[in-house]
Short mmCIF file of C-alpha atoms and ligand atoms in Angstrom, two decimals:
data_model
loop_
_atom_site.label_atom_id
_atom_site.label_comp_id
_atom_site.label_asym_id
_atom_site.label_seq_id
_atom_site.Cartn_x
_atom_site.Cartn_y
_atom_site.Cartn_z
CA UNK A 1 100.93 41.08 85.68
CA UNK A 2 97.26 40.29 84.88
CA UNK A 3 94.94 38.97 87.60
CA UNK A 4 93.93 35.32 87.20
CA UNK A 5 90.47 35.11 85.70
CA UNK A 6 87.77 32.84 87.05
CA UNK A 7 85.80 31.08 84.34
CA UNK A 8 82.62 29.51 85.66
CA UNK A 9 80.88 26.98 83.42
CA UNK A 10 77.29 26.01 84.24
CA UNK A 11 76.11 22.66 82.87
CA UNK A 12 78.04 19.42 82.42
CA UNK A 13 76.55 18.27 79.14
CA UNK A 14 78.05 18.19 75.65
CA UNK A 15 78.61 21.96 75.60
CA UNK A 16 79.83 22.67 79.14
CA UNK A 17 82.32 19.82 79.42
CA UNK A 18 83.78 20.56 75.99
CA UNK A 19 84.29 24.23 76.96
CA UNK A 20 86.20 23.08 80.06
CA UNK A 21 88.34 20.60 78.09
CA UNK A 22 89.19 23.18 75.43
CA UNK A 23 90.04 25.88 78.01
CA UNK A 24 92.33 23.42 79.79
CA UNK A 25 94.27 23.09 76.54
CA UNK A 26 94.33 26.79 75.71
CA UNK A 27 94.94 28.50 79.06
CA UNK A 28 97.69 27.98 81.60
CA UNK A 29 96.80 27.59 85.29
CA UNK A 30 98.40 31.04 85.86
CA UNK A 31 95.91 32.63 83.53
CA UNK A 32 92.63 31.19 84.75
CA UNK A 33 90.79 29.20 87.39
CA UNK A 34 88.28 26.88 85.73
CA UNK A 35 85.12 25.78 87.53
CA UNK A 36 82.35 23.57 86.23
CA UNK A 37 79.01 23.07 87.99
CA UNK A 38 76.52 20.40 87.03
CA UNK A 39 73.68 18.46 88.60
CA UNK A 40 75.02 15.01 87.69
CA UNK A 41 78.57 13.71 87.60
CA UNK A 42 78.47 12.37 84.06
CA UNK A 43 77.94 13.38 80.45
CA UNK A 44 75.09 11.49 78.87
CA UNK A 45 75.45 10.39 75.25
CA UNK A 46 71.81 11.06 74.34
CA UNK A 47 71.85 9.67 70.77
CA UNK A 48 71.96 6.16 72.24
CA UNK A 49 69.48 6.79 75.05
CA UNK A 50 66.68 4.74 73.47
CA UNK A 51 69.03 1.74 73.45
CA UNK A 52 69.11 1.82 77.26
CA UNK A 53 65.32 1.88 77.38
CA UNK A 54 65.14 -0.99 74.88
CA UNK A 55 67.64 -3.02 76.88
CA UNK A 56 70.13 -3.12 73.99
CA UNK A 57 72.76 -1.51 76.20
CA UNK A 58 73.63 -1.68 79.86
CA UNK A 59 72.73 1.42 81.86
CA UNK A 60 76.16 2.96 82.36
CA UNK A 61 77.59 2.37 78.87
CA UNK A 62 76.56 5.77 77.54
CA UNK A 63 77.37 7.83 80.63
CA UNK A 64 80.90 9.19 80.97
CA UNK A 65 82.15 10.38 84.35
CA UNK A 66 83.02 14.08 84.04
CA UNK A 67 85.96 13.73 86.41
CA UNK A 68 87.59 11.38 83.90
CA UNK A 69 87.10 13.86 81.07
CA UNK A 70 88.67 16.90 82.70
CA UNK A 71 92.10 17.38 84.28
CA UNK A 72 92.38 20.60 86.24
CA UNK A 73 88.91 22.10 86.15
CA UNK A 74 87.33 22.20 89.60
CA UNK A 75 84.13 20.19 89.26
CA UNK A 76 81.21 20.75 91.62
CA UNK A 77 78.12 18.57 91.59
CA UNK A 78 75.39 21.01 92.53
CA UNK A 79 72.14 22.59 91.40
CA UNK A 80 72.41 26.06 89.95
CA UNK A 81 69.63 28.04 91.59
CA UNK A 82 70.21 31.64 90.71
CA UNK A 83 72.38 33.66 88.34
CA UNK A 84 73.10 37.30 89.13
CA UNK A 85 74.94 38.90 86.22
CA UNK A 86 74.92 42.37 87.85
CA UNK A 87 77.03 41.12 90.75
CA UNK A 88 78.76 38.39 88.71
CA UNK A 89 77.74 35.65 91.10
CA UNK A 90 75.91 32.34 90.91
CA UNK A 91 74.08 30.64 93.75
CA UNK A 92 74.46 26.87 93.84
CA UNK A 93 72.96 24.32 96.22
CA UNK A 94 74.69 21.06 96.96
CA UNK A 95 75.21 18.12 99.26
CA UNK A 96 72.97 16.02 101.48
CA UNK A 97 72.04 19.08 103.49
CA UNK A 98 71.36 21.21 100.43
CA UNK A 99 73.82 23.91 101.44
CA UNK A 100 73.90 27.16 99.45
CA UNK A 101 77.09 28.69 98.11
CA UNK A 102 77.89 31.72 96.02
CA UNK A 103 80.41 31.41 93.23
CA UNK A 104 81.81 34.52 91.60
CA UNK A 105 83.21 34.79 88.09
CA UNK A 106 84.92 36.94 85.50
CA UNK A 107 83.54 34.86 82.66
CA UNK A 108 80.32 32.89 82.87
CA UNK A 109 79.40 30.12 80.40
CA UNK A 110 75.71 29.24 80.29
CA UNK A 111 75.33 25.64 79.04
CA UNK A 112 72.41 24.34 81.11
CA UNK A 113 70.63 22.56 78.26
CA UNK A 114 66.91 21.95 78.11
CA UNK A 115 64.06 20.14 79.86
CA UNK A 116 60.89 18.53 78.51
CA UNK A 117 58.20 21.03 77.65
CA UNK A 118 54.74 19.85 78.73
CA UNK A 119 53.03 22.87 77.15
CA UNK A 120 51.06 23.43 80.34
CA UNK A 121 48.82 20.37 79.80
CA UNK A 122 47.17 19.50 83.12
CA UNK A 123 48.36 16.21 84.60
CA UNK A 124 50.84 15.45 81.82
CA UNK A 125 54.07 15.99 83.75
CA UNK A 126 52.83 13.82 86.64
CA UNK A 127 51.65 10.96 84.44
CA UNK A 128 53.92 10.79 81.41
CA UNK A 129 57.43 9.44 81.19
CA UNK A 130 59.99 11.47 79.24
CA UNK A 131 63.16 10.63 77.29
CA UNK A 132 65.76 13.16 78.25
CA UNK A 133 67.92 11.73 81.01
CA UNK A 134 69.46 8.39 81.93
CA UNK A 135 66.90 8.06 84.73
CA UNK A 136 64.16 8.51 82.13
CA UNK A 137 65.48 5.60 80.05
CA UNK A 138 65.85 3.35 83.11
CA UNK A 139 62.34 4.23 84.27
CA UNK A 140 60.93 3.54 80.82
CA UNK A 141 62.57 0.12 80.66
CA UNK A 142 61.40 -0.73 84.17
CA UNK A 143 57.94 0.51 83.42
CA UNK A 144 57.63 -1.76 80.35
CA UNK A 145 58.66 -4.75 82.46
CA UNK A 146 56.31 -3.75 85.28
CA UNK A 147 53.38 -3.58 82.84
CA UNK A 148 54.23 -7.00 81.39
CA UNK A 149 54.42 -8.47 84.91
CA UNK A 150 51.13 -6.83 85.85
CA UNK A 151 49.34 -7.97 82.68
CA UNK A 152 50.53 -11.58 82.66
CA UNK A 153 48.53 -13.27 85.43
CA UNK A 154 45.18 -14.65 84.33
CA UNK A 155 43.38 -12.44 86.86
CA UNK A 156 44.68 -9.38 84.94
CA UNK A 157 42.84 -10.34 81.76
CA UNK A 158 40.27 -7.58 82.09
CA UNK A 159 42.83 -4.79 82.44
CA UNK A 160 45.33 -6.20 79.92
CA UNK A 161 44.46 -3.87 77.03
CA UNK A 162 45.07 -0.68 78.99
CA UNK A 163 48.22 -2.08 80.58
CA UNK A 164 49.79 -3.10 77.29
CA UNK A 165 48.85 0.01 75.32
CA UNK A 166 51.75 2.44 75.11
CA UNK A 167 51.32 5.90 73.63
CA UNK A 168 54.35 7.90 72.55
CA UNK A 169 53.77 11.56 71.73
CA UNK A 170 56.21 13.23 69.32
CA UNK A 171 57.35 12.12 65.88
CA UNK A 172 60.76 13.78 65.91
CA UNK A 173 64.04 11.95 66.45
CA UNK A 174 63.53 11.21 70.15
CA UNK A 175 59.91 10.06 69.71
CA UNK A 176 60.53 7.84 66.67
CA UNK A 177 63.65 6.17 68.09
CA UNK A 178 61.85 5.66 71.41
CA UNK A 179 58.70 4.15 69.89
CA UNK A 180 60.79 1.79 67.76
CA UNK A 181 62.84 0.76 70.82
CA UNK A 182 59.68 0.22 72.90
CA UNK A 183 58.13 -1.92 70.19
CA UNK A 184 61.26 -4.06 69.72
CA UNK A 185 61.66 -4.54 73.47
CA UNK A 186 58.02 -5.44 74.12
CA UNK A 187 57.84 -7.89 71.22
CA UNK A 188 60.99 -9.65 72.35
CA UNK A 189 60.28 -9.57 76.10
CA UNK A 190 56.73 -10.84 75.78
CA UNK A 191 58.04 -14.31 74.88
CA UNK A 192 58.90 -14.76 78.57
CA UNK A 193 55.27 -14.25 79.63
CA UNK A 194 53.22 -17.38 79.11
CA UNK A 195 49.79 -15.71 79.20
CA UNK A 196 50.66 -12.89 76.84
CA UNK A 197 50.74 -12.77 73.03
CA UNK A 198 52.33 -10.16 70.73
CA UNK A 199 48.81 -9.15 69.65
CA UNK A 200 48.09 -7.98 73.21
CA UNK A 201 50.58 -5.15 72.73
CA UNK A 202 49.41 -1.90 71.21
CA UNK A 203 51.98 0.80 70.51
CA UNK A 204 50.74 4.17 69.24
CA UNK A 205 52.78 7.09 67.96
CA UNK A 206 51.01 10.46 67.94
CA UNK A 207 52.62 13.20 65.86
CA UNK A 208 51.39 16.75 65.28
CA UNK A 209 52.97 17.15 61.83
CA UNK A 210 52.09 15.56 58.50
CA UNK A 211 55.33 13.54 58.30
CA UNK A 212 57.53 11.86 60.86
CA UNK A 213 61.09 13.11 61.31
CA UNK A 214 60.39 16.46 59.62
CA UNK A 215 64.12 17.37 59.74
CA UNK A 216 64.82 14.58 57.23
CA UNK A 217 62.16 15.56 54.70
CA UNK A 218 58.95 14.02 53.46
CA UNK A 219 60.46 11.02 51.65
CA UNK A 220 62.33 9.63 54.66
CA UNK A 221 59.44 10.56 56.94
CA UNK A 222 57.05 8.49 54.81
CA UNK A 223 59.54 5.61 54.67
CA UNK A 224 59.79 5.65 58.47
CA UNK A 225 56.01 5.70 58.85
CA UNK A 226 55.68 2.75 56.46
CA UNK A 227 58.29 0.71 58.34
CA UNK A 228 56.71 1.41 61.73
CA UNK A 229 53.24 0.53 60.42
CA UNK A 230 54.51 -2.73 58.91
CA UNK A 231 55.53 -3.81 62.40
CA UNK A 232 52.11 -3.00 63.80
CA UNK A 233 52.85 0.39 65.37
CA UNK A 234 49.86 2.71 64.93
CA UNK A 235 51.05 6.03 63.56
CA UNK A 236 48.61 8.91 64.01
CA UNK A 237 49.83 12.02 62.21
CA UNK A 238 48.36 15.53 62.39
CA UNK A 239 46.99 14.68 65.80
CA UNK A 240 47.92 16.01 69.24
CA UNK A 241 47.29 14.94 72.81
CA UNK A 242 44.54 17.15 74.18
CA UNK A 243 44.20 15.78 77.70
CA UNK A 244 45.41 13.00 79.94
CA UNK A 245 43.81 11.25 82.91
CA UNK A 246 44.48 8.07 84.89
CA UNK A 247 42.24 6.24 82.40
CA UNK A 248 43.96 7.33 79.18
CA UNK A 249 44.59 10.09 76.70
CA UNK A 250 42.22 12.04 74.47
CA UNK A 251 43.48 13.38 71.16
CA UNK A 252 42.42 16.66 69.57
CA UNK A 253 40.07 14.83 67.14
CA UNK A 254 38.21 13.32 70.10
CA UNK A 255 39.80 9.85 69.87
CA UNK A 256 40.24 8.27 73.33
CA UNK A 257 43.02 5.74 73.96
CA UNK A 258 42.78 3.72 77.16
CA UNK A 259 46.26 3.57 78.64
CA UNK A 260 48.24 4.23 81.77
CA UNK A 261 51.51 4.34 79.86
CA UNK A 262 52.37 7.55 78.03
CA UNK A 263 55.79 8.73 76.88
CA UNK A 264 56.15 12.43 76.14
CA UNK A 265 58.77 13.28 73.53
CA UNK A 266 57.08 16.26 71.95
CA UNK A 267 59.32 19.17 72.67
CA UNK A 268 61.84 20.74 74.97
CA UNK A 269 62.30 24.14 76.51
CA UNK A 270 65.43 25.67 78.03
CA UNK A 271 66.48 25.00 81.59
CA UNK A 272 64.11 26.89 83.94
CA UNK A 273 67.08 28.65 85.60
CA UNK A 274 68.00 30.14 82.23
CA UNK A 275 64.41 30.80 81.17
CA UNK A 276 63.90 32.75 84.39
CA UNK A 277 66.71 35.21 83.65
CA UNK A 278 65.53 38.77 82.93
CA UNK A 279 67.48 38.77 79.66
CA UNK A 280 66.09 35.43 78.34
CA UNK A 281 64.11 35.76 75.10
CA UNK A 282 60.41 34.92 74.76
CA UNK A 283 61.16 31.24 74.22
CA UNK A 284 63.28 31.21 77.41
CA UNK A 285 66.60 30.94 75.54
CA UNK A 286 69.53 33.29 75.74
CA UNK A 287 70.22 35.30 72.60
CA UNK A 288 73.85 35.55 71.67
CA UNK A 289 75.75 37.27 68.91
CA UNK A 290 77.73 35.27 66.34
CA UNK A 291 80.65 35.11 68.78
CA UNK A 292 78.41 33.38 71.38
CA UNK A 293 78.55 36.42 73.67
CA UNK A 294 75.48 37.63 75.47
CA UNK A 295 75.38 41.27 74.47
CA UNK A 296 75.24 43.93 77.20
CA UNK A 297 76.21 41.29 79.79
CA UNK A 298 79.94 41.58 80.22
CA UNK A 299 81.76 38.25 80.32
CA UNK A 300 78.63 36.13 79.76
CA UNK A 301 78.59 33.46 77.03
CA UNK A 302 75.80 31.05 76.11
CA UNK A 303 75.69 27.92 73.95
CA UNK A 304 74.04 24.58 73.40
CA UNK A 305 70.34 23.90 73.86
CA UNK A 306 69.77 26.86 76.20
CA UNK A 307 70.97 29.44 73.67
CA UNK A 308 69.58 31.03 70.50
CA UNK A 309 72.58 31.35 68.24
CA UNK A 310 72.17 33.12 64.91
CA UNK A 311 73.35 31.19 61.86
CA UNK A 312 74.20 34.36 59.94
CA UNK A 313 71.41 33.76 57.40
CA UNK A 314 68.48 35.01 59.41
CA UNK A 315 67.87 31.70 61.22
CA UNK A 316 69.26 29.92 64.28
CA UNK A 317 71.40 26.85 64.73
CA UNK A 318 69.44 23.73 65.75
CA UNK A 319 69.73 22.42 69.33
CA UNK A 320 71.85 19.33 68.68
CA UNK A 321 74.92 17.78 70.23
CA UNK A 322 76.69 18.20 66.90
CA UNK A 323 76.41 21.98 67.28
CA UNK A 324 76.84 22.11 71.05
CA UNK A 325 80.29 20.50 70.83
CA UNK A 326 81.50 22.84 68.10
CA UNK A 327 80.00 25.90 69.77
CA UNK A 328 81.95 24.92 72.88
CA UNK A 329 85.26 25.07 70.99
CA UNK A 330 84.42 28.48 69.51
CA UNK A 331 83.28 29.82 72.89
CA UNK A 332 86.48 28.61 74.58
CA UNK A 333 88.68 30.22 71.91
CA UNK A 334 86.73 33.48 72.15
CA UNK A 335 86.97 33.55 75.94
CA UNK A 336 90.74 33.11 75.62
CA UNK A 337 90.88 35.88 73.01
CA UNK A 338 88.91 38.24 75.22
CA UNK A 339 91.23 37.51 78.18
CA UNK A 340 94.39 37.98 76.13
CA UNK A 341 93.03 40.85 74.04
CA UNK A 342 92.77 39.06 70.68
CA UNK A 343 90.11 39.08 67.98
CA UNK A 344 86.93 37.05 68.48
CA UNK A 345 85.70 34.69 65.76
CA UNK A 346 82.10 33.95 64.77
CA UNK A 347 80.62 30.47 65.20
CA UNK A 348 79.87 28.92 61.87
CA UNK A 349 79.07 25.30 61.13
CA UNK A 350 76.56 23.57 58.90
CA UNK A 351 74.95 20.36 60.09
CA UNK A 352 76.84 17.42 58.53
CA UNK A 353 73.85 15.15 58.60
CA UNK A 354 71.33 13.41 60.80
CA UNK A 355 70.62 9.72 61.32
CA UNK A 356 67.91 7.88 63.21
CA UNK A 357 67.68 4.23 64.21
CA UNK A 358 64.09 3.11 63.70
CA UNK A 359 64.32 -0.43 65.08
CA UNK A 360 64.87 -3.92 63.63
CA UNK A 361 68.23 -2.97 62.13
CA UNK A 362 66.68 -0.25 60.04
CA UNK A 363 67.62 3.39 59.92
CA UNK A 364 67.07 6.61 58.01
CA UNK A 365 69.32 9.57 57.54
CA UNK A 366 70.84 12.33 55.54
CA UNK A 367 74.58 12.82 55.26
CA UNK A 368 76.31 15.47 53.17
CA UNK A 369 73.01 16.04 51.34
CA UNK A 370 72.50 12.34 50.46
CA UNK A 371 69.60 10.29 51.76
CA UNK A 372 70.00 6.80 53.21
CA UNK A 373 67.51 4.26 54.50
CA UNK A 374 67.24 0.62 55.55
CA UNK A 375 70.06 -1.53 56.85
CA UNK A 376 72.83 0.70 55.45
CA UNK A 377 71.47 3.74 57.34
CA UNK A 378 71.19 1.67 60.52
CA UNK A 379 74.77 0.45 60.07
CA UNK A 380 75.94 4.04 59.50
CA UNK A 381 74.04 5.15 62.61
CA UNK A 382 75.79 2.55 64.72
CA UNK A 383 79.24 3.12 63.23
CA UNK A 384 79.15 6.91 63.38
CA UNK A 385 77.66 7.20 66.85
CA UNK A 386 79.99 4.55 68.20
CA UNK A 387 82.93 6.59 66.93
CA UNK A 388 81.51 9.70 68.62
CA UNK A 389 80.93 8.05 72.00
CA UNK A 390 83.62 9.42 74.33
CA UNK A 391 86.03 6.92 75.92
CA UNK A 392 87.53 3.68 74.58
CA UNK A 393 86.21 1.69 77.54
CA UNK A 394 82.63 2.81 76.88
CA UNK A 395 82.95 2.05 73.18
CA UNK A 396 84.16 -1.47 73.92
CA UNK A 397 81.29 -2.03 76.35
CA UNK A 398 78.78 -0.87 73.75
CA UNK A 399 80.25 -3.20 71.09
CA UNK A 400 80.07 -6.07 73.58
CA UNK A 401 76.44 -5.31 74.47
CA UNK A 402 75.48 -5.02 70.80
CA UNK A 403 77.15 -8.36 70.08
CA UNK A 404 75.37 -10.09 72.95
CA UNK A 405 72.11 -8.53 71.85
CA UNK A 406 72.45 -10.29 68.49
CA UNK A 407 72.47 -13.65 70.23
CA UNK A 408 70.34 -13.36 73.35
CA UNK A 409 66.76 -12.29 74.04
CA UNK A 410 66.07 -9.00 75.84
CA UNK A 411 66.92 -8.95 79.51
CA UNK A 412 63.75 -8.45 81.56
CA UNK A 413 65.34 -7.97 84.97
CA UNK A 414 63.84 -4.95 86.68
CA UNK A 415 66.41 -2.72 88.33
CA UNK A 416 64.30 -2.26 91.40
CA UNK A 417 66.18 -3.57 94.38
CA UNK A 418 65.26 -0.28 95.98
CA UNK A 419 64.18 0.09 99.55
CA UNK A 420 62.16 3.08 100.66
CA UNK A 421 63.34 4.68 103.87
CA UNK A 422 59.94 4.23 105.52
CA UNK A 423 60.38 0.43 105.45
CA UNK A 424 62.85 0.32 108.29
CA UNK A 425 65.40 -2.47 108.44
CA UNK A 426 64.56 -5.10 111.06
CA UNK A 427 67.10 -4.87 113.83
CA UNK A 428 69.73 -7.56 114.05
CA UNK A 429 69.07 -10.35 116.55
CA UNK A 430 72.79 -10.11 117.33
CA UNK A 431 72.64 -6.46 118.36
CA UNK A 432 75.67 -5.52 120.43
CA UNK A 433 74.53 -3.45 123.45
CA UNK A 434 78.01 -1.86 123.59
CA UNK A 435 77.51 -0.28 120.21
CA UNK A 436 75.96 3.18 119.90
CA UNK A 437 72.28 3.16 118.88
CA UNK A 438 71.64 2.70 115.18
CA UNK A 439 71.26 6.11 113.56
CA UNK A 440 68.63 5.63 110.91
CA UNK A 441 69.16 9.15 109.54
CA UNK A 442 72.78 8.40 108.72
CA UNK A 443 71.87 5.18 106.92
CA UNK A 444 69.20 6.79 104.92
CA UNK A 445 69.56 5.72 101.30
CA UNK A 446 69.89 8.38 98.67
CA UNK A 447 66.94 8.95 96.37
CA UNK A 448 67.93 8.52 92.72
CA UNK A 449 64.66 9.10 90.97
CA UNK A 450 60.97 8.57 91.00
CA UNK A 451 59.27 5.31 90.30
CA UNK A 452 55.95 4.25 88.99
CA UNK A 453 53.10 6.40 90.08
CA UNK A 454 55.54 8.97 91.44
CA UNK A 455 56.89 6.83 94.27
CA UNK A 456 60.47 7.62 95.16
CA UNK A 457 63.13 5.19 93.98
CA UNK A 458 65.95 4.79 96.41
CA UNK A 459 69.51 3.89 95.72
CA UNK A 460 70.12 0.24 96.52
CA UNK A 461 72.19 -0.36 99.60
CA UNK A 462 75.53 -1.96 98.86
CA UNK A 463 75.54 -5.70 99.46
CA UNK A 464 78.81 -7.41 100.10
CA UNK A 465 80.06 -9.69 97.33
CA UNK A 466 77.62 -8.23 94.82
CA UNK A 467 79.21 -8.55 91.37
CA UNK A 468 80.52 -5.25 90.04
CA UNK A 469 78.29 -5.28 86.99
CA UNK A 470 75.19 -5.00 89.15
C1 LIG B 501 66.74 11.23 73.27
C2 LIG B 501 67.63 12.26 72.63
C3 LIG B 501 68.33 11.93 71.48
C4 LIG B 501 69.18 12.86 70.88
N1 LIG B 501 69.86 12.50 69.76
C5 LIG B 501 70.72 13.38 69.20
C6 LIG B 501 71.50 13.00 68.06
O1 LIG B 501 71.37 11.88 67.57
N2 LIG B 501 72.37 13.90 67.55
C7 LIG B 501 72.53 15.16 68.08
O2 LIG B 501 73.36 15.93 67.58
N3 LIG B 501 71.80 15.55 69.15
C8 LIG B 501 70.91 14.70 69.73
N4 LIG B 501 70.16 15.09 70.81
C9 LIG B 501 70.26 16.46 71.29
C10 LIG B 501 71.45 16.66 72.22
O3 LIG B 501 71.39 15.74 73.28
C11 LIG B 501 71.46 18.06 72.78
O4 LIG B 501 71.40 18.98 71.73
C12 LIG B 501 72.69 18.29 73.60
O5 LIG B 501 72.66 17.45 74.74
C13 LIG B 501 72.80 19.74 74.05
O6 LIG B 501 73.94 19.88 74.83
P1 LIG B 501 73.94 20.91 76.05
O7 LIG B 501 75.30 20.82 76.65
O8 LIG B 501 73.45 22.24 75.60
O9 LIG B 501 72.84 20.37 77.04
P2 LIG B 501 72.85 19.01 77.87
O10 LIG B 501 73.65 17.99 77.20
O11 LIG B 501 71.42 18.74 78.16
O12 LIG B 501 73.59 19.40 79.21
C14 LIG B 501 73.05 20.30 80.16
C15 LIG B 501 73.66 19.96 81.49
O13 LIG B 501 73.27 20.94 82.44
C16 LIG B 501 72.87 20.29 83.63
N5 LIG B 501 71.90 21.15 84.31
C17 LIG B 501 70.71 21.58 83.84
N6 LIG B 501 70.12 22.38 84.74
C18 LIG B 501 70.96 22.45 85.80
C19 LIG B 501 70.92 23.13 87.05
N7 LIG B 501 69.90 23.93 87.39
N8 LIG B 501 71.94 22.96 87.90
C20 LIG B 501 73.00 22.17 87.58
N9 LIG B 501 73.09 21.53 86.41
C21 LIG B 501 72.09 21.65 85.54
C22 LIG B 501 72.26 18.99 83.17
O14 LIG B 501 72.24 18.05 84.23
C23 LIG B 501 73.20 18.61 82.04
O15 LIG B 501 74.30 17.92 82.53
C24 LIG B 501 69.31 14.17 71.43
C25 LIG B 501 68.61 14.50 72.60
C26 LIG B 501 67.78 13.56 73.19
C27 LIG B 501 67.03 13.92 74.45
#
């Protein structure tokens, strides 16, 4: 009788959750205990992230609760702090009191994804917004509204230019989709501000390469650039951000752009926990063999954005969700084979295609070697990604939001009914002296992110009779 194996999966993104789901299908509860650790309790459907920022979709439509996606995997919301492959243990920290726990494993799956890479530029991380997480998209949307509110009053006339200049760095998929979403949102939202005109808005895209969307080739890159320019977006290619201050950004050709609104979408690096491992490669990723095993580390597997996975032709697979999901299925099957003593199979998959939505019902993309652009590419983008979005309920919500978006103007409500802990609640005039004293610590709201200028955003306190959709 074989001992039950413990399979510990780190990271609840595309790769990690799919490994858990596949293992649930392939292994019986007598064969393995499955554990999944992740920082958040949902899987984020990143391809539609810019639609949250642009107010096309409601904030929870593209986030799927992990607990609804798995059946018998034990799911722990925690931060992975340390991985010790010599002792086969992982230190995680969780809960309000940040308690530490050690989890042991027989098989370890590293699927911790990536984080924005600020390339060590002083002040960039503190000042720029990023487009990686749901919080990022919510902050970006809120920030656009905050700048419109700030710029509208007549007494703001002098500072209007800087307030309504938005610089996006990075001309890859995330940067282009974000800049298009920002432009569409600002142009639509500005109609609600009586002192502001569309010409007050300046949106600049800075890209280090010669062509936007380099993965799609020069032709589609040039088409994208033309479309963005036609709408008034300034596209600066072969230029990089050199420095950033509170006043603005300076590019490497000396050009200064006065702005307090910068979005950084110019590169990612692997999760710092992974990058800090002694066996991470120079780029901070984990090298695997074709079977997704980490060689010389018994029982360790790596996949998704945090791994360098050879494509068998001298290169590496790109860090996309398309690959992460398929790598997850291969990794799960190979883990099962190694537990049962079967043969392992190599991961092999060629990218089917890539599509980008570039605003105003226009898209670009390549599918099965064919190029598409314009409305048809945008329609394909929507249809294909909608079909990939996990969960019928979420798909229906997205369709509903898209339909409403056709008819109504952008919603400019700021999601900031947040109350910092320092602003204590006034005590009730009807205080009951029989009741124990109010314990402020216990009522402390939970921080959910960081607001403008780095101030902490706190989770709104529940209000009775608040409609569910809020
Ligand atoms: C804006 C944007 C648009 C994109 N569009 C596309 C697209 O159109 N098509 C496509 O194929 N790909 C797209 N991608 C890429 C795709 O999102 C990634 O390749 C994919 O998410 C990688 O999956 P993963 O599981 O490796 O990492 P992730 O999905 O990032 O998951 C990693 C998980 O690990 C968790 N985690 C990280 N560190 C810790 C820690 N220390 N402790 C606990 N948990 C931790 C994270 O919270 C996260 O849940 C896009 C990415 C972005 C940012």
